Amino acid sequence: MPIDFKALKQGPFPQPVHHQWLGMACLIAMMVGMMTSAEALISIAFIALVCNAVLNRQLPQLWKQFIRHPALLGITGIFLVYALSGLYSENTAYLFRRLRTSLPLLLLPFAILSIPRLERRSYYSLLYLFFLLTLAACLAVVYNYLTDYAAITALYKKGQVMPTPMRHIRFSLTVVLAVAGGFYLSARRFWWWHPAERYLLTGGSLFMIAFLHLLAVRSGLLALYLLAVFALVRLIVIQRQFWLGASVLVTAAGLAYAAFQYVPTLQNKVNYTRYTIHLLIHGGEIKELSDSQRLGSINAGLSMARAHPWIGVGLGDIREAAETYYEKNAPGLAGRQLLPHNQYIFVLGATGALGLVYFLLATFYPLLYGHGYRDIFWTAFHIVVLPSFMVEHTLETQFGLTLYLLFALMGIRYIDTQSPR
């Protein structure tokens, strides 16, 4: 399915065409900024997209559309829950610092409406561009690894990983999303210039699957295997392709086994994980291990939840509450300003059980909105992102928040176009 650039330029839009093109340019800039670790570019794109909505003759209509849009309102509500916790936060300076980081949650769900329509060809083109950017980043990481093979491989014995454009956990999840996007576009026969691009999509996706095993980040591999289970269930249960599903399962299992046996970075990561588990079971010293920070920060968040179960300690006081816990229970982590490395526990510690319930509803509802779960990539996005909240406070950093909002809001607008309410 070729992209018709002429139709994009000349096709009618509910608003002037420049709002469409500026909005698309902002989304592309966010992708590029995320893949190149360009924080300034992400911020500029964010501001430009907000201006695209506010400096708009259709502003009253956009506002009416927004306040009637449950999926977008739900995401915006996460920011409001954070802000409400400021009523009982004592450290207002840190509160405003955290709210500034979370500001896209408040503004981008409204700003995305400035893109009048995100039809199939436009949405697929954005996914294609994301696929190409991620593939290029993976090739660059592999090249860097090959130029210093011995030193980088040795890092895995210490629980570290090869250098990546962003934090390794988020980068691995980004690669998994690109894999899902590549197969998705290939299955829909989407291409820009030539049908042979399907081979690029399929081949690039297979390369990135191999790359994920070389990178050997547990969160990324878990997300990949969850997607594999999802694909097999669809293949066997829904499409009734029993023999094909069995063949794919056996082949995938064999390749995974070979990777665990012969890929040195993956071997070192597995051995390091076994060593960490051994120390945990036998009560060994783990404060120097990379996993100790994650475990200690999660325990700090759970301690806050036990002390303030319903409304939490407040977003502004979460750092001080964590430091108090470290000083008493994990002195080796004190002074590092570690926040709970789990988005769910972060929300629980800051806003309590009430805030966590809202957060769960707000992040899960978009999957159901407009029967979006019928779209394979939209389901794959949630399979990748929602479990990742268990190992990272994804929405508390610029890059993690950009990754989530970029795909969540693009997906919602695409569903709006496919199933107008």
PDB file of N, CA and C in Angstrom, residues 151-204:
ATOM      1  N   ALA A 151      35.736  -5.486  26.038  1.00  0.00           N
ATOM      2  CA  ALA A 151      35.429  -4.620  27.179  1.00  0.00           C
ATOM      3  C   ALA A 151      33.932  -4.554  27.443  1.00  0.00           C
ATOM      4  N   ILE A 152      33.130  -4.447  26.380  1.00  0.00           N
ATOM      5  CA  ILE A 152      31.683  -4.343  26.567  1.00  0.00           C
ATOM      6  C   ILE A 152      31.101  -5.669  27.037  1.00  0.00           C
ATOM      7  N   THR A 153      31.606  -6.785  26.517  1.00  0.00           N
ATOM      8  CA  THR A 153      31.128  -8.092  26.972  1.00  0.00           C
ATOM      9  C   THR A 153      31.404  -8.277  28.453  1.00  0.00           C
ATOM     10  N   ALA A 154      32.561  -7.796  28.920  1.00  0.00           N
ATOM     11  CA  ALA A 154      32.917  -7.926  30.336  1.00  0.00           C
ATOM     12  C   ALA A 154      31.977  -7.136  31.237  1.00  0.00           C
ATOM     13  N   LEU A 155      31.374  -6.060  30.711  1.00  0.00           N
ATOM     14  CA  LEU A 155      30.447  -5.265  31.519  1.00  0.00           C
ATOM     15  C   LEU A 155      29.279  -6.105  32.018  1.00  0.00           C
ATOM     16  N   TYR A 156      28.866  -7.087  31.228  1.00  0.00           N
ATOM     17  CA  TYR A 156      27.697  -7.892  31.575  1.00  0.00           C
ATOM     18  C   TYR A 156      27.950  -8.764  32.798  1.00  0.00           C
ATOM     19  N   LYS A 157      29.217  -9.055  33.099  1.00  0.00           N
ATOM     20  CA  LYS A 157      29.531  -9.821  34.305  1.00  0.00           C
ATOM     21  C   LYS A 157      29.295  -8.997  35.569  1.00  0.00           C
ATOM     22  N   LYS A 158      29.203  -7.669  35.396  1.00  0.00           N
ATOM     23  CA  LYS A 158      28.955  -6.764  36.521  1.00  0.00           C
ATOM     24  C   LYS A 158      27.513  -6.262  36.542  1.00  0.00           C
ATOM     25  N   GLY A 159      26.665  -6.838  35.683  1.00  0.00           N
ATOM     26  CA  GLY A 159      25.271  -6.407  35.642  1.00  0.00           C
ATOM     27  C   GLY A 159      25.037  -5.174  34.805  1.00  0.00           C
ATOM     28  N   GLN A 160      26.047  -4.731  34.043  1.00  0.00           N
ATOM     29  CA  GLN A 160      25.898  -3.572  33.178  1.00  0.00           C
ATOM     30  C   GLN A 160      25.627  -4.032  31.749  1.00  0.00           C
ATOM     31  N   VAL A 161      25.348  -3.083  30.862  1.00  0.00           N
ATOM     32  CA  VAL A 161      25.039  -3.421  29.472  1.00  0.00           C
ATOM     33  C   VAL A 161      25.806  -2.490  28.542  1.00  0.00           C
ATOM     34  N   MET A 162      25.735  -2.800  27.252  1.00  0.00           N
ATOM     35  CA  MET A 162      26.401  -1.973  26.250  1.00  0.00           C
ATOM     36  C   MET A 162      25.745  -0.594  26.152  1.00  0.00           C
ATOM     37  N   PRO A 163      26.492   0.427  25.760  1.00  0.00           N
ATOM     38  CA  PRO A 163      25.927   1.783  25.648  1.00  0.00           C
ATOM     39  C   PRO A 163      24.773   1.829  24.644  1.00  0.00           C
ATOM     40  N   THR A 164      23.717   2.541  25.018  1.00  0.00           N
ATOM     41  CA  THR A 164      22.532   2.687  24.167  1.00  0.00           C
ATOM     42  C   THR A 164      22.123   4.162  24.121  1.00  0.00           C
ATOM     43  N   PRO A 165      21.322   4.570  23.125  1.00  0.00           N
ATOM     44  CA  PRO A 165      20.946   5.988  22.995  1.00  0.00           C
ATOM     45  C   PRO A 165      20.189   6.540  24.192  1.00  0.00           C
ATOM     46  N   MET A 166      19.456   5.702  24.898  1.00  0.00           N
ATOM     47  CA  MET A 166      18.740   6.101  26.107  1.00  0.00           C
ATOM     48  C   MET A 166      18.967   5.015  27.149  1.00  0.00           C
ATOM     49  N   ARG A 167      18.373   5.133  28.322  1.00  0.00           N
ATOM     50  CA  ARG A 167      18.532   4.089  29.334  1.00  0.00           C
ATOM     51  C   ARG A 167      18.178   2.736  28.733  1.00  0.00           C
ATOM     52  N   HIS A 168      18.982   1.731  29.090  1.00  0.00           N
ATOM     53  CA  HIS A 168      18.901   0.449  28.394  1.00  0.00           C
ATOM     54  C   HIS A 168      17.525  -0.201  28.488  1.00  0.00           C
ATOM     55  N   ILE A 169      16.828  -0.038  29.623  1.00  0.00           N
ATOM     56  CA  ILE A 169      15.507  -0.657  29.746  1.00  0.00           C
ATOM     57  C   ILE A 169      14.542  -0.015  28.759  1.00  0.00           C
ATOM     58  N   ARG A 170      14.519   1.311  28.715  1.00  0.00           N
ATOM     59  CA  ARG A 170      13.604   1.993  27.794  1.00  0.00           C
ATOM     60  C   ARG A 170      13.987   1.732  26.338  1.00  0.00           C
ATOM     61  N   PHE A 171      15.281   1.655  26.081  1.00  0.00           N
ATOM     62  CA  PHE A 171      15.696   1.387  24.705  1.00  0.00           C
ATOM     63  C   PHE A 171      15.261  -0.011  24.268  1.00  0.00           C
ATOM     64  N   SER A 172      15.401  -0.990  25.153  1.00  0.00           N
ATOM     65  CA  SER A 172      14.985  -2.350  24.793  1.00  0.00           C
ATOM     66  C   SER A 172      13.485  -2.407  24.531  1.00  0.00           C
ATOM     67  N   LEU A 173      12.694  -1.686  25.319  1.00  0.00           N
ATOM     68  CA  LEU A 173      11.248  -1.651  25.088  1.00  0.00           C
ATOM     69  C   LEU A 173      10.922  -0.934  23.781  1.00  0.00           C
ATOM     70  N   THR A 174      11.702   0.107  23.468  1.00  0.00           N
ATOM     71  CA  THR A 174      11.524   0.803  22.198  1.00  0.00           C
ATOM     72  C   THR A 174      11.772  -0.139  21.025  1.00  0.00           C
ATOM     73  N   VAL A 175      12.801  -0.967  21.151  1.00  0.00           N
ATOM     74  CA  VAL A 175      13.119  -1.925  20.090  1.00  0.00           C
ATOM     75  C   VAL A 175      11.993  -2.947  19.942  1.00  0.00           C
ATOM     76  N   VAL A 176      11.438  -3.402  21.060  1.00  0.00           N
ATOM     77  CA  VAL A 176      10.322  -4.359  20.989  1.00  0.00           C
ATOM     78  C   VAL A 176       9.132  -3.737  20.263  1.00  0.00           C
ATOM     79  N   LEU A 177       8.840  -2.474  20.556  1.00  0.00           N
ATOM     80  CA  LEU A 177       7.752  -1.790  19.847  1.00  0.00           C
ATOM     81  C   LEU A 177       8.047  -1.690  18.352  1.00  0.00           C
ATOM     82  N   ALA A 178       9.305  -1.433  18.007  1.00  0.00           N
ATOM     83  CA  ALA A 178       9.670  -1.355  16.591  1.00  0.00           C
ATOM     84  C   ALA A 178       9.513  -2.712  15.911  1.00  0.00           C
ATOM     85  N   VAL A 179       9.848  -3.785  16.622  1.00  0.00           N
ATOM     86  CA  VAL A 179       9.648  -5.135  16.080  1.00  0.00           C
ATOM     87  C   VAL A 179       8.167  -5.367  15.794  1.00  0.00           C
ATOM     88  N   ALA A 180       7.328  -5.035  16.770  1.00  0.00           N
ATOM     89  CA  ALA A 180       5.884  -5.194  16.579  1.00  0.00           C
ATOM     90  C   ALA A 180       5.395  -4.345  15.411  1.00  0.00           C
ATOM     91  N   GLY A 181       5.896  -3.109  15.323  1.00  0.00           N
ATOM     92  CA  GLY A 181       5.497  -2.232  14.230  1.00  0.00           C
ATOM     93  C   GLY A 181       5.945  -2.743  12.875  1.00  0.00           C
ATOM     94  N   GLY A 182       7.139  -3.319  12.808  1.00  0.00           N
ATOM     95  CA  GLY A 182       7.638  -3.846  11.544  1.00  0.00           C
ATOM     96  C   GLY A 182       6.790  -4.984  11.006  1.00  0.00           C
ATOM     97  N   PHE A 183       6.485  -5.949  11.867  1.00  0.00           N
ATOM     98  CA  PHE A 183       5.640  -7.063  11.437  1.00  0.00           C
ATOM     99  C   PHE A 183       4.222  -6.584  11.106  1.00  0.00           C
ATOM    100  N   TYR A 184       3.743  -5.625  11.884  1.00  0.00           N
ATOM    101  CA  TYR A 184       2.397  -5.072  11.680  1.00  0.00           C
ATOM    102  C   TYR A 184       2.276  -4.428  10.301  1.00  0.00           C
ATOM    103  N   LEU A 185       3.239  -3.584   9.949  1.00  0.00           N
ATOM    104  CA  LEU A 185       3.206  -2.901   8.651  1.00  0.00           C
ATOM    105  C   LEU A 185       3.431  -3.873   7.499  1.00  0.00           C
ATOM    106  N   SER A 186       4.300  -4.852   7.723  1.00  0.00           N
ATOM    107  CA  SER A 186       4.544  -5.848   6.679  1.00  0.00           C
ATOM    108  C   SER A 186       3.282  -6.658   6.393  1.00  0.00           C
ATOM    109  N   ALA A 187       2.571  -7.044   7.458  1.00  0.00           N
ATOM    110  CA  ALA A 187       1.345  -7.824   7.279  1.00  0.00           C
ATOM    111  C   ALA A 187       0.280  -7.025   6.544  1.00  0.00           C
ATOM    112  N   ARG A 188       0.328  -5.700   6.681  1.00  0.00           N
ATOM    113  CA  ARG A 188      -0.650  -4.844   6.006  1.00  0.00           C
ATOM    114  C   ARG A 188      -0.151  -4.336   4.658  1.00  0.00           C
ATOM    115  N   ARG A 189       0.972  -4.885   4.214  1.00  0.00           N
ATOM    116  CA  ARG A 189       1.521  -4.575   2.890  1.00  0.00           C
ATOM    117  C   ARG A 189       1.704  -3.068   2.684  1.00  0.00           C
ATOM    118  N   PHE A 190       2.219  -2.417   3.720  1.00  0.00           N
ATOM    119  CA  PHE A 190       2.432  -0.972   3.624  1.00  0.00           C
ATOM    120  C   PHE A 190       3.837  -0.695   3.104  1.00  0.00           C
ATOM    121  N   TRP A 191       3.943   0.259   2.187  1.00  0.00           N
ATOM    122  CA  TRP A 191       5.244   0.680   1.688  1.00  0.00           C
ATOM    123  C   TRP A 191       5.152   2.116   1.197  1.00  0.00           C
ATOM    124  N   TRP A 192       6.317   2.756   1.109  1.00  0.00           N
ATOM    125  CA  TRP A 192       6.373   4.130   0.635  1.00  0.00           C
ATOM    126  C   TRP A 192       6.610   4.208  -0.873  1.00  0.00           C
ATOM    127  N   TRP A 193       7.646   3.503  -1.332  1.00  0.00           N
ATOM    128  CA  TRP A 193       8.047   3.640  -2.730  1.00  0.00           C
ATOM    129  C   TRP A 193       7.959   2.338  -3.530  1.00  0.00           C
ATOM    130  N   HIS A 194       8.158   1.204  -2.857  1.00  0.00           N
ATOM    131  CA  HIS A 194       8.202  -0.059  -3.609  1.00  0.00           C
ATOM    132  C   HIS A 194       7.715  -1.199  -2.715  1.00  0.00           C
ATOM    133  N   PRO A 195       6.944  -2.139  -3.274  1.00  0.00           N
ATOM    134  CA  PRO A 195       6.444  -3.266  -2.472  1.00  0.00           C
ATOM    135  C   PRO A 195       7.547  -4.086  -1.811  1.00  0.00           C
ATOM    136  N   ALA A 196       8.759  -4.044  -2.371  1.00  0.00           N
ATOM    137  CA  ALA A 196       9.870  -4.814  -1.800  1.00  0.00           C
ATOM    138  C   ALA A 196      10.260  -4.323  -0.407  1.00  0.00           C
ATOM    139  N   GLU A 197       9.750  -3.162  -0.007  1.00  0.00           N
ATOM    140  CA  GLU A 197      10.048  -2.665   1.339  1.00  0.00           C
ATOM    141  C   GLU A 197       9.513  -3.600   2.419  1.00  0.00           C
ATOM    142  N   ARG A 198       8.590  -4.473   2.056  1.00  0.00           N
ATOM    143  CA  ARG A 198       8.105  -5.464   3.024  1.00  0.00           C
ATOM    144  C   ARG A 198       9.247  -6.344   3.516  1.00  0.00           C
ATOM    145  N   TYR A 199      10.220  -6.606   2.631  1.00  0.00           N
ATOM    146  CA  TYR A 199      11.369  -7.419   3.039  1.00  0.00           C
ATOM    147  C   TYR A 199      12.226  -6.665   4.053  1.00  0.00           C
ATOM    148  N   LEU A 200      12.306  -5.353   3.879  1.00  0.00           N
ATOM    149  CA  LEU A 200      13.024  -4.531   4.859  1.00  0.00           C
ATOM    150  C   LEU A 200      12.323  -4.586   6.210  1.00  0.00           C
ATOM    151  N   LEU A 201      10.999  -4.481   6.197  1.00  0.00           N
ATOM    152  CA  LEU A 201      10.238  -4.518   7.447  1.00  0.00           C
ATOM    153  C   LEU A 201      10.396  -5.859   8.150  1.00  0.00           C
ATOM    154  N   THR A 202      10.256  -6.945   7.399  1.00  0.00           N
ATOM    155  CA  THR A 202      10.366  -8.269   8.006  1.00  0.00           C
ATOM    156  C   THR A 202      11.807  -8.568   8.421  1.00  0.00           C
ATOM    157  N   GLY A 203      12.749  -8.314   7.516  1.00  0.00           N
ATOM    158  CA  GLY A 203      14.150  -8.578   7.829  1.00  0.00           C
ATOM    159  C   GLY A 203      14.660  -7.714   8.965  1.00  0.00           C
ATOM    160  N   GLY A 204      14.275  -6.437   8.955  1.00  0.00           N
ATOM    161  CA  GLY A 204      14.685  -5.552  10.041  1.00  0.00           C
ATOM    162  C   GLY A 204      14.118  -5.983  11.375  1.00  0.00           C
TER     163      GLY A 204
END
